[in-house]
Amino acid sequence: MKEFTKKLSILAIFTVVFALLAACGGDGDTNEGSKSKKKKADVPSWFMMPPTAEDAIYAVGYAKKENMQLAMDTAKNRARDEISRVIGVKVSNMIKDFLEEAGVSGESVATEFTSSVSKSVSSNFLSGSKLEQQDLYEIDTDEDGNPNAYEAFALMKVSLKDMSSKID
């Protein structure tokens, strides 16, 4: 009976310790109380859904820069790049496999590497590209309230009629 009581008290102690450890463990969330929530980006509505037309190509561009003019120019150029890719793009792809073995007898170790590279190149003459819309946001300011960085969004358009007359 004395042995049974001793085992029962050890079991009770283990149960209490286990309960305390379980209570301290939490739910496994490493960001205590913070839940990851998706937030919709603050962008112009036309940026996510550019207009479409039978007789024109539209494309959008984005840039984040410290210089306001550079941000606007980069956004426009990125939109033009996208228009050029829509017109025609040459895609090159390369896959490289490499196998290396080192060691002697039964203690050799083999290491295998694989890499894949893809490159898109577009080279077109764009004539008549027109800035349809552009939005500019101040996204960072210094302690005096002066802007440090800008986000620029550009919507460019190329009329297919204007393009065909330049190509002929």
Tab-separated table of N, CA and C in Angstrom:
chain	number	residue	atom	x	y	z
A	1	MET	N	0.826	-1.192	0.000
A	1	MET	CA	0.000	0.000	0.000
A	1	MET	C	0.869	1.253	0.000
A	2	LYS	N	1.972	1.180	0.735
A	2	LYS	CA	2.878	2.301	0.802
A	2	LYS	C	3.487	2.572	-0.587
A	3	GLU	N	3.805	1.512	-1.315
A	3	GLU	CA	4.349	1.627	-2.668
A	3	GLU	C	3.331	2.269	-3.608
A	4	PHE	N	2.056	1.886	-3.488
A	4	PHE	CA	0.984	2.421	-4.322
A	4	PHE	C	0.815	3.927	-4.060
A	5	THR	N	0.862	4.352	-2.820
A	5	THR	CA	0.727	5.760	-2.458
A	5	THR	C	1.893	6.562	-3.011
A	6	LYS	N	3.104	6.004	-2.963
A	6	LYS	CA	4.282	6.682	-3.480
A	6	LYS	C	4.141	6.887	-5.000
A	7	LYS	N	3.687	5.845	-5.719
A	7	LYS	CA	3.506	5.943	-7.170
A	7	LYS	C	2.408	6.941	-7.510
A	8	LEU	N	1.349	6.959	-6.706
A	8	LEU	CA	0.245	7.883	-6.935
A	8	LEU	C	0.708	9.336	-6.745
A	9	SER	N	1.541	9.599	-5.709
A	9	SER	CA	2.022	10.967	-5.496
A	9	SER	C	2.982	11.393	-6.607
A	10	ILE	N	3.806	10.471	-7.115
A	10	ILE	CA	4.696	10.813	-8.230
A	10	ILE	C	3.871	11.124	-9.474
A	11	LEU	N	2.839	10.329	-9.727
A	11	LEU	CA	1.950	10.568	-10.867
A	11	LEU	C	1.248	11.921	-10.731
A	12	ALA	N	0.826	12.268	-9.525
A	12	ALA	CA	0.159	13.551	-9.300
A	12	ALA	C	1.130	14.705	-9.554
A	13	ILE	N	2.363	14.566	-9.122
A	13	ILE	CA	3.373	15.614	-9.331
A	13	ILE	C	3.634	15.799	-10.831
A	14	PHE	N	3.803	14.668	-11.540
A	14	PHE	CA	4.022	14.752	-12.990
A	14	PHE	C	2.837	15.405	-13.697
A	15	THR	N	1.628	15.095	-13.246
A	15	THR	CA	0.428	15.672	-13.859
A	15	THR	C	0.395	17.183	-13.659
A	16	VAL	N	0.728	17.643	-12.455
A	16	VAL	CA	0.732	19.076	-12.165
A	16	VAL	C	1.823	19.784	-12.981
A	17	VAL	N	3.023	19.185	-13.034
A	17	VAL	CA	4.117	19.791	-13.798
A	17	VAL	C	3.753	19.852	-15.282
A	18	PHE	N	3.173	18.776	-15.815
A	18	PHE	CA	2.774	18.748	-17.211
A	18	PHE	C	1.712	19.817	-17.499
A	19	ALA	N	0.746	19.955	-16.604
A	19	ALA	CA	-0.318	20.952	-16.781
A	19	ALA	C	0.264	22.362	-16.772
A	20	LEU	N	1.227	22.625	-15.885
A	20	LEU	CA	1.864	23.942	-15.837
A	20	LEU	C	2.656	24.224	-17.110
A	21	LEU	N	3.389	23.221	-17.591
A	21	LEU	CA	4.158	23.407	-18.810
A	21	LEU	C	3.245	23.638	-20.014
A	22	ALA	N	2.153	22.918	-20.080
A	22	ALA	CA	1.207	23.077	-21.184
A	22	ALA	C	0.575	24.465	-21.153
A	23	ALA	N	0.280	24.983	-19.967
A	23	ALA	CA	-0.335	26.304	-19.845
A	23	ALA	C	0.647	27.400	-20.248
A	24	CYS	N	1.927	27.197	-19.987
A	24	CYS	CA	2.934	28.194	-20.331
A	24	CYS	C	3.302	28.139	-21.809
A	25	GLY	N	3.035	27.044	-22.458
A	25	GLY	CA	3.460	26.849	-23.838
A	25	GLY	C	2.748	27.728	-24.825
A	26	GLY	N	1.546	28.119	-24.606
A	26	GLY	CA	0.802	28.932	-25.561
A	26	GLY	C	0.320	28.082	-26.727
A	27	ASP	N	-0.115	28.766	-27.806
A	27	ASP	CA	-0.674	28.056	-28.950
A	27	ASP	C	0.322	27.878	-30.080
A	28	GLY	N	1.602	28.158	-29.825
A	28	GLY	CA	2.618	27.971	-30.840
A	28	GLY	C	2.799	29.171	-31.755
A	29	ASP	N	2.049	30.238	-31.554
A	29	ASP	CA	2.179	31.436	-32.367
A	29	ASP	C	3.390	32.214	-31.885
A	30	THR	N	4.399	32.361	-32.737
A	30	THR	CA	5.625	33.031	-32.321
A	30	THR	C	5.469	34.553	-32.286
A	31	ASN	N	4.479	35.098	-32.930
A	31	ASN	CA	4.241	36.541	-32.913
A	31	ASN	C	3.152	36.863	-31.905
A	32	GLU	N	3.392	36.649	-30.674
A	32	GLU	CA	2.436	36.790	-29.582
A	32	GLU	C	1.299	37.754	-29.888
A	33	GLY	N	0.148	37.182	-30.130
A	33	GLY	CA	-1.066	37.965	-30.303
A	33	GLY	C	-1.211	38.629	-31.657
A	34	SER	N	-0.149	38.706	-32.455
A	34	SER	CA	-0.285	39.362	-33.753
A	34	SER	C	-0.607	38.327	-34.817
A	35	LYS	N	-1.654	38.566	-35.524
A	35	LYS	CA	-2.063	37.673	-36.609
A	35	LYS	C	-1.685	38.341	-37.921
A	36	SER	N	-1.184	37.560	-38.849
A	36	SER	CA	-0.833	38.078	-40.165
A	36	SER	C	-2.110	38.338	-40.954
A	37	LYS	N	-2.307	39.591	-41.320
A	37	LYS	CA	-3.481	39.963	-42.094
A	37	LYS	C	-3.024	40.519	-43.421
A	38	LYS	N	-3.712	40.138	-44.473
A	38	LYS	CA	-3.413	40.691	-45.776
A	38	LYS	C	-4.017	42.085	-45.852
A	39	LYS	N	-3.233	42.996	-46.374
A	39	LYS	CA	-3.700	44.363	-46.532
A	39	LYS	C	-3.610	44.714	-48.007
A	40	LYS	N	-4.673	45.242	-48.540
A	40	LYS	CA	-4.690	45.633	-49.939
A	40	LYS	C	-3.759	46.820	-50.131
A	41	ALA	N	-2.932	46.738	-51.151
A	41	ALA	CA	-1.978	47.810	-51.430
A	41	ALA	C	-2.712	49.087	-51.823
A	42	ASP	N	-2.140	50.206	-51.435
A	42	ASP	CA	-2.715	51.514	-51.756
A	42	ASP	C	-2.218	51.920	-53.140
A	43	VAL	N	-2.921	51.434	-54.170
A	43	VAL	CA	-2.553	51.722	-55.552
A	43	VAL	C	-3.782	52.231	-56.293
A	44	PRO	N	-3.575	52.960	-57.385
A	44	PRO	CA	-4.730	53.412	-58.176
A	44	PRO	C	-5.516	52.220	-58.717
A	45	SER	N	-6.808	52.369	-58.872
A	45	SER	CA	-7.643	51.259	-59.336
A	45	SER	C	-7.250	50.809	-60.740
A	46	TRP	N	-6.844	51.714	-61.607
A	46	TRP	CA	-6.448	51.353	-62.968
A	46	TRP	C	-5.147	50.566	-63.002
A	47	PHE	N	-4.357	50.630	-61.927
A	47	PHE	CA	-3.082	49.913	-61.892
A	47	PHE	C	-3.311	48.403	-61.810
A	48	MET	N	-4.268	47.978	-61.016
A	48	MET	CA	-4.544	46.553	-60.861
A	48	MET	C	-5.367	46.008	-62.037
A	49	MET	N	-6.198	46.821	-62.636
A	49	MET	CA	-7.035	46.412	-63.766
A	49	MET	C	-6.921	47.462	-64.878
A	50	PRO	N	-5.824	47.409	-65.658
A	50	PRO	CA	-5.667	48.402	-66.718
A	50	PRO	C	-6.780	48.270	-67.758
A	51	PRO	N	-7.113	49.356	-68.432
A	51	PRO	CA	-8.150	49.283	-69.457
A	51	PRO	C	-7.720	48.367	-70.609
A	52	THR	N	-8.691	47.894	-71.345
A	52	THR	CA	-8.417	47.095	-72.534
A	52	THR	C	-9.170	47.712	-73.701
A	53	ALA	N	-8.630	47.504	-74.896
A	53	ALA	CA	-9.276	48.028	-76.107
A	53	ALA	C	-8.843	47.180	-77.291
A	54	GLU	N	-9.680	47.130	-78.313
A	54	GLU	CA	-9.379	46.373	-79.527
A	54	GLU	C	-8.281	47.062	-80.347
A	55	ASP	N	-8.229	48.390	-80.267
A	55	ASP	CA	-7.324	49.143	-81.128
A	55	ASP	C	-6.123	49.743	-80.391
A	56	ALA	N	-5.856	49.285	-79.159
A	56	ALA	CA	-4.746	49.855	-78.404
A	56	ALA	C	-4.200	48.832	-77.401
A	57	ILE	N	-2.970	49.073	-76.986
A	57	ILE	CA	-2.347	48.267	-75.934
A	57	ILE	C	-2.089	49.188	-74.750
A	58	TYR	N	-2.527	48.757	-73.581
A	58	TYR	CA	-2.291	49.498	-72.347
A	58	TYR	C	-1.337	48.694	-71.471
A	59	ALA	N	-0.509	49.401	-70.731
A	59	ALA	CA	0.373	48.750	-69.773
A	59	ALA	C	0.640	49.705	-68.623
A	60	VAL	N	0.954	49.130	-67.464
A	60	VAL	CA	1.225	49.934	-66.277
A	60	VAL	C	2.676	49.762	-65.853
A	61	GLY	N	3.166	50.766	-65.141
A	61	GLY	CA	4.520	50.719	-64.606
A	61	GLY	C	4.532	51.315	-63.211
A	62	TYR	N	5.498	50.876	-62.414
A	62	TYR	CA	5.618	51.329	-61.028
A	62	TYR	C	7.084	51.605	-60.724
A	63	ALA	N	7.340	52.599	-59.893
A	63	ALA	CA	8.700	52.877	-59.430
A	63	ALA	C	8.641	53.523	-58.055
A	64	LYS	N	9.618	53.194	-57.248
A	64	LYS	CA	9.790	53.805	-55.922
A	64	LYS	C	11.204	54.373	-55.896
A	65	LYS	N	11.298	55.688	-55.821
A	65	LYS	CA	12.599	56.366	-55.879
A	65	LYS	C	12.619	57.544	-54.919
A	66	GLU	N	13.830	57.993	-54.592
A	66	GLU	CA	13.975	59.170	-53.742
A	66	GLU	C	13.774	60.451	-54.538
A	67	ASN	N	14.074	60.424	-55.824
A	67	ASN	CA	13.921	61.589	-56.683
A	67	ASN	C	12.569	61.502	-57.389
A	68	MET	N	11.758	62.540	-57.269
A	68	MET	CA	10.400	62.531	-57.816
A	68	MET	C	10.399	62.343	-59.331
A	69	GLN	N	11.217	63.095	-60.066
A	69	GLN	CA	11.237	62.989	-61.527
A	69	GLN	C	11.707	61.605	-61.967
A	70	LEU	N	12.716	61.080	-61.282
A	70	LEU	CA	13.213	59.748	-61.614
A	70	LEU	C	12.146	58.687	-61.372
A	71	ALA	N	11.359	58.845	-60.330
A	71	ALA	CA	10.261	57.904	-60.055
A	71	ALA	C	9.234	57.939	-61.183
A	72	MET	N	8.859	59.126	-61.627
A	72	MET	CA	7.866	59.246	-62.702
A	72	MET	C	8.411	58.690	-64.021
A	73	ASP	N	9.648	59.046	-64.371
A	73	ASP	CA	10.241	58.562	-65.624
A	73	ASP	C	10.394	57.039	-65.617
A	74	THR	N	10.815	56.481	-64.489
A	74	THR	CA	11.007	55.036	-64.398
A	74	THR	C	9.680	54.299	-64.529
A	75	ALA	N	8.644	54.815	-63.906
A	75	ALA	CA	7.326	54.178	-64.017
A	75	ALA	C	6.850	54.182	-65.469
A	76	LYS	N	7.035	55.298	-66.174
A	76	LYS	CA	6.635	55.370	-67.581
A	76	LYS	C	7.445	54.394	-68.430
A	77	ASN	N	8.745	54.335	-68.203
A	77	ASN	CA	9.593	53.433	-68.980
A	77	ASN	C	9.261	51.964	-68.712
A	78	ARG	N	8.922	51.642	-67.490
A	78	ARG	CA	8.540	50.256	-67.182
A	78	ARG	C	7.224	49.890	-67.870
A	79	ALA	N	6.322	50.840	-67.988
A	79	ALA	CA	5.077	50.583	-68.716
A	79	ALA	C	5.369	50.387	-70.200
A	80	ARG	N	6.261	51.203	-70.748
A	80	ARG	CA	6.643	51.023	-72.157
A	80	ARG	C	7.310	49.664	-72.369
A	81	ASP	N	8.134	49.250	-71.417
A	81	ASP	CA	8.766	47.923	-71.506
A	81	ASP	C	7.716	46.829	-71.583
A	82	GLU	N	6.676	46.967	-70.785
A	82	GLU	CA	5.609	45.955	-70.789
A	82	GLU	C	4.880	45.946	-72.132
A	83	ILE	N	4.638	47.111	-72.706
A	83	ILE	CA	4.003	47.173	-74.029
A	83	ILE	C	4.891	46.456	-75.050
A	84	SER	N	6.182	46.687	-74.985
A	84	SER	CA	7.104	46.039	-75.915
A	84	SER	C	7.074	44.519	-75.746
A	85	ARG	N	6.965	44.048	-74.524
A	85	ARG	CA	6.882	42.595	-74.287
A	85	ARG	C	5.579	42.017	-74.825
A	86	VAL	N	4.509	42.812	-74.784
A	86	VAL	CA	3.232	42.345	-75.334
A	86	VAL	C	3.344	42.199	-76.851
A	87	ILE	N	4.034	43.138	-77.494
A	87	ILE	CA	4.185	43.111	-78.948
A	87	ILE	C	5.020	41.905	-79.380
A	88	GLY	N	6.105	41.650	-78.686
A	88	GLY	CA	6.954	40.520	-79.051
A	88	GLY	C	8.090	40.369	-78.066
A	89	VAL	N	8.373	39.135	-77.720
A	89	VAL	CA	9.444	38.878	-76.774
A	89	VAL	C	10.177	37.602	-77.177
A	90	LYS	N	11.470	37.619	-77.044
A	90	LYS	CA	12.285	36.433	-77.291
A	90	LYS	C	12.673	35.895	-75.919
A	91	VAL	N	12.364	34.625	-75.680
A	91	VAL	CA	12.638	34.024	-74.382
A	91	VAL	C	13.743	32.993	-74.542
A	92	SER	N	14.727	33.079	-73.706
A	92	SER	CA	15.808	32.090	-73.660
A	92	SER	C	15.780	31.431	-72.295
A	93	ASN	N	16.042	30.141	-72.290
A	93	ASN	CA	16.034	29.404	-71.030
A	93	ASN	C	17.234	28.480	-71.002
A	94	MET	N	17.828	28.339	-69.834
A	94	MET	CA	18.966	27.451	-69.675
A	94	MET	C	18.816	26.702	-68.352
A	95	ILE	N	18.998	25.384	-68.428
A	95	ILE	CA	19.027	24.567	-67.215
A	95	ILE	C	20.401	23.947	-67.136
A	96	LYS	N	21.012	24.060	-65.987
A	96	LYS	CA	22.363	23.564	-65.794
A	96	LYS	C	22.350	22.549	-64.653
A	97	ASP	N	22.810	21.335	-64.937
A	97	ASP	CA	22.931	20.291	-63.917
A	97	ASP	C	24.405	20.061	-63.638
A	98	PHE	N	24.736	19.894	-62.375
A	98	PHE	CA	26.109	19.676	-61.978
A	98	PHE	C	26.121	18.637	-60.864
A	99	LEU	N	26.932	17.616	-61.011
A	99	LEU	CA	27.047	16.563	-60.002
A	99	LEU	C	28.501	16.456	-59.610
A	100	GLU	N	28.756	16.474	-58.311
A	100	GLU	CA	30.117	16.409	-57.798
A	100	GLU	C	30.194	15.302	-56.767
A	101	GLU	N	31.282	14.546	-56.810
A	101	GLU	CA	31.478	13.478	-55.826
A	101	GLU	C	32.859	13.646	-55.237
A	102	ALA	N	32.960	13.521	-53.926
A	102	ALA	CA	34.239	13.664	-53.244
A	102	ALA	C	34.367	12.578	-52.192
A	103	GLY	N	35.594	12.134	-51.968
A	103	GLY	CA	35.836	11.102	-50.962
A	103	GLY	C	36.419	9.855	-51.603
A	104	VAL	N	36.795	8.908	-50.753
A	104	VAL	CA	37.382	7.661	-51.214
A	104	VAL	C	36.618	6.477	-50.646
A	105	SER	N	36.720	5.372	-51.318
A	105	SER	CA	36.108	4.111	-50.907
A	105	SER	C	34.627	4.290	-50.625
A	106	GLY	N	34.185	3.746	-49.512
A	106	GLY	CA	32.772	3.798	-49.159
A	106	GLY	C	32.372	5.070	-48.450
A	107	GLU	N	33.271	6.054	-48.357
A	107	GLU	CA	32.963	7.283	-47.630
A	107	GLU	C	32.805	8.491	-48.552
A	108	SER	N	32.486	8.244	-49.805
A	108	SER	CA	32.333	9.369	-50.722
A	108	SER	C	30.963	10.016	-50.541
A	109	VAL	N	30.913	11.298	-50.840
A	109	VAL	CA	29.684	12.073	-50.728
A	109	VAL	C	29.418	12.724	-52.078
A	110	ALA	N	28.202	12.611	-52.553
A	110	ALA	CA	27.829	13.220	-53.829
A	110	ALA	C	26.947	14.430	-53.561
A	111	THR	N	27.218	15.503	-54.278
A	111	THR	CA	26.416	16.723	-54.179
A	111	THR	C	25.923	17.062	-55.569
A	112	GLU	N	24.635	17.360	-55.671
A	112	GLU	CA	24.045	17.673	-56.964
A	112	GLU	C	23.456	19.073	-56.930
A	113	PHE	N	23.753	19.854	-57.967
A	113	PHE	CA	23.227	21.209	-58.096
A	113	PHE	C	22.449	21.307	-59.404
A	114	THR	N	21.356	22.024	-59.368
A	114	THR	CA	20.598	22.316	-60.578
A	114	THR	C	20.204	23.777	-60.528
A	115	SER	N	20.422	24.474	-61.619
A	115	SER	CA	19.996	25.865	-61.680
A	115	SER	C	19.235	26.084	-62.976
A	116	SER	N	18.280	26.985	-62.921
A	116	SER	CA	17.485	27.317	-64.096
A	116	SER	C	17.466	28.828	-64.242
A	117	VAL	N	17.758	29.293	-65.422
A	117	VAL	CA	17.787	30.725	-65.700
A	117	VAL	C	16.905	30.994	-66.910
A	118	SER	N	16.093	32.020	-66.807
A	118	SER	CA	15.244	32.409	-67.924
A	118	SER	C	15.453	33.896	-68.190
A	119	LYS	N	15.543	34.248	-69.464
A	119	LYS	CA	15.775	35.641	-69.831
A	119	LYS	C	14.781	36.018	-70.922
A	120	SER	N	14.141	37.166	-70.754
A	120	SER	CA	13.215	37.683	-71.761
A	120	SER	C	13.800	38.956	-72.350
A	121	VAL	N	13.869	39.010	-73.665
A	121	VAL	CA	14.410	40.185	-74.333
A	121	VAL	C	13.373	40.684	-75.330
A	122	SER	N	13.104	41.957	-75.258
A	122	SER	CA	12.154	42.569	-76.172
A	122	SER	C	12.824	43.767	-76.818
A	123	SER	N	12.779	43.814	-78.134
A	123	SER	CA	13.385	44.929	-78.850
A	123	SER	C	12.407	45.386	-79.923
A	124	ASN	N	11.692	46.454	-79.643
A	124	ASN	CA	10.703	46.983	-80.568
A	124	ASN	C	10.818	48.500	-80.619
A	125	PHE	N	10.437	49.061	-81.742
A	125	PHE	CA	10.381	50.509	-81.866
A	125	PHE	C	8.970	50.943	-81.509
A	126	LEU	N	8.838	51.699	-80.433
A	126	LEU	CA	7.522	52.182	-80.010
A	126	LEU	C	7.384	53.642	-80.395
A	127	SER	N	6.429	53.894	-81.235
A	127	SER	CA	6.163	55.264	-81.638
A	127	SER	C	4.727	55.596	-81.241
A	128	GLY	N	4.533	56.748	-80.691
A	128	GLY	CA	3.187	57.182	-80.340
A	128	GLY	C	2.711	56.683	-78.994
A	129	SER	N	3.628	56.221	-78.134
A	129	SER	CA	3.178	55.834	-76.789
A	129	SER	C	2.757	57.098	-76.049
A	130	LYS	N	1.651	56.983	-75.348
A	130	LYS	CA	1.066	58.160	-74.709
A	130	LYS	C	0.801	57.864	-73.236
A	131	LEU	N	1.163	58.814	-72.377
A	131	LEU	CA	0.859	58.697	-70.956
A	131	LEU	C	-0.619	58.994	-70.757
A	132	GLU	N	-1.366	57.984	-70.373
A	132	GLU	CA	-2.805	58.153	-70.149
A	132	GLU	C	-3.091	58.678	-68.751
A	133	GLN	N	-2.355	58.167	-67.780
A	133	GLN	CA	-2.612	58.567	-66.397
A	133	GLN	C	-1.356	58.311	-65.572
A	134	GLN	N	-1.129	59.160	-64.561
A	134	GLN	CA	0.002	58.957	-63.667
A	134	GLN	C	-0.372	59.454	-62.278
A	135	ASP	N	-0.053	58.645	-61.282
A	135	ASP	CA	-0.276	59.040	-59.891
A	135	ASP	C	1.060	59.020	-59.170
A	136	LEU	N	1.233	59.973	-58.266
A	136	LEU	CA	2.469	60.098	-57.511
A	136	LEU	C	2.138	60.208	-56.033
A	137	TYR	N	2.818	59.417	-55.202
A	137	TYR	CA	2.595	59.425	-53.753
A	137	TYR	C	3.902	59.726	-53.032
A	138	GLU	N	3.824	60.598	-52.017
A	138	GLU	CA	4.954	60.778	-51.100
A	138	GLU	C	4.854	59.647	-50.100
A	139	ILE	N	5.910	58.845	-49.975
A	139	ILE	CA	5.801	57.684	-49.084
A	139	ILE	C	6.701	57.751	-47.866
A	140	ASP	N	7.602	58.704	-47.837
A	140	ASP	CA	8.486	58.815	-46.681
A	140	ASP	C	8.859	60.278	-46.504
A	141	THR	N	8.869	60.744	-45.259
A	141	THR	CA	9.245	62.125	-44.992
A	141	THR	C	10.295	62.168	-43.897
A	142	ASP	N	11.100	63.239	-43.899
A	142	ASP	CA	12.087	63.409	-42.835
A	142	ASP	C	11.419	64.047	-41.615
A	143	GLU	N	12.209	64.355	-40.607
A	143	GLU	CA	11.642	64.895	-39.363
A	143	GLU	C	11.007	66.274	-39.550
A	144	ASP	N	11.375	66.992	-40.619
A	144	ASP	CA	10.775	68.294	-40.910
A	144	ASP	C	9.542	68.198	-41.810
A	145	GLY	N	9.191	66.989	-42.209
A	145	GLY	CA	8.027	66.791	-43.062
A	145	GLY	C	8.305	66.879	-44.548
A	146	ASN	N	9.580	66.993	-44.917
A	146	ASN	CA	9.950	67.048	-46.336
A	146	ASN	C	9.995	65.630	-46.916
A	147	PRO	N	9.497	65.454	-48.130
A	147	PRO	CA	9.466	64.105	-48.708
A	147	PRO	C	10.858	63.547	-48.981
A	148	ASN	N	11.041	62.263	-48.660
A	148	ASN	CA	12.299	61.545	-48.906
A	148	ASN	C	12.176	60.551	-50.046
A	149	ALA	N	10.975	60.050	-50.290
A	149	ALA	CA	10.789	59.032	-51.315
A	149	ALA	C	9.403	59.160	-51.937
A	150	TYR	N	9.309	58.694	-53.166
A	150	TYR	CA	8.067	58.781	-53.927
A	150	TYR	C	7.760	57.436	-54.578
A	151	GLU	N	6.464	57.174	-54.731
A	151	GLU	CA	5.994	56.049	-55.522
A	151	GLU	C	5.254	56.632	-56.713
A	152	ALA	N	5.605	56.157	-57.908
A	152	ALA	CA	4.945	56.633	-59.117
A	152	ALA	C	4.281	55.464	-59.826
A	153	PHE	N	3.075	55.697	-60.310
A	153	PHE	CA	2.308	54.713	-61.069
A	153	PHE	C	1.980	55.349	-62.416
A	154	ALA	N	2.241	54.627	-63.499
A	154	ALA	CA	1.990	55.177	-64.830
A	154	ALA	C	1.149	54.210	-65.649
A	155	LEU	N	0.236	54.763	-66.425
A	155	LEU	CA	-0.575	54.010	-67.378
A	155	LEU	C	-0.242	54.536	-68.767
A	156	MET	N	0.354	53.686	-69.595
A	156	MET	CA	0.746	54.071	-70.946
A	156	MET	C	-0.162	53.382	-71.956
A	157	LYS	N	-0.325	54.045	-73.106
A	157	LYS	CA	-1.168	53.518	-74.177
A	157	LYS	C	-0.443	53.680	-75.504
A	158	VAL	N	-0.562	52.650	-76.342
A	158	VAL	CA	-0.074	52.733	-77.710
A	158	VAL	C	-1.223	52.331	-78.613
A	159	SER	N	-1.550	53.191	-79.551
A	159	SER	CA	-2.606	52.899	-80.516
A	159	SER	C	-2.049	51.962	-81.581
A	160	LEU	N	-2.753	50.877	-81.850
A	160	LEU	CA	-2.307	49.926	-82.864
A	160	LEU	C	-2.312	50.559	-84.249
A	161	LYS	N	-3.205	51.480	-84.481
A	161	LYS	CA	-3.276	52.195	-85.771
A	161	LYS	C	-1.998	53.011	-85.971
A	162	ASP	N	-1.566	53.718	-84.933
A	162	ASP	CA	-0.343	54.523	-85.023
A	162	ASP	C	0.884	53.627	-85.228
A	163	MET	N	0.890	52.476	-84.587
A	163	MET	CA	2.020	51.554	-84.715
A	163	MET	C	2.108	50.987	-86.129
A	164	SER	N	0.983	50.571	-86.697
A	164	SER	CA	0.997	49.954	-88.020
A	164	SER	C	1.424	50.946	-89.088
A	165	SER	N	1.078	52.216	-88.938
A	165	SER	CA	1.483	53.208	-89.918
A	165	SER	C	2.984	53.494	-89.844
A	166	LYS	N	3.594	53.316	-88.670
A	166	LYS	CA	5.027	53.549	-88.510
A	166	LYS	C	5.852	52.359	-88.993
A	167	ILE	N	5.269	51.155	-88.932
A	167	ILE	CA	5.997	49.936	-89.309
A	167	ILE	C	6.061	49.794	-90.815
A	168	ASP	N	5.012	50.191	-91.544
A	168	ASP	CA	4.952	50.009	-93.002
A	168	ASP	C	5.996	50.755	-93.738
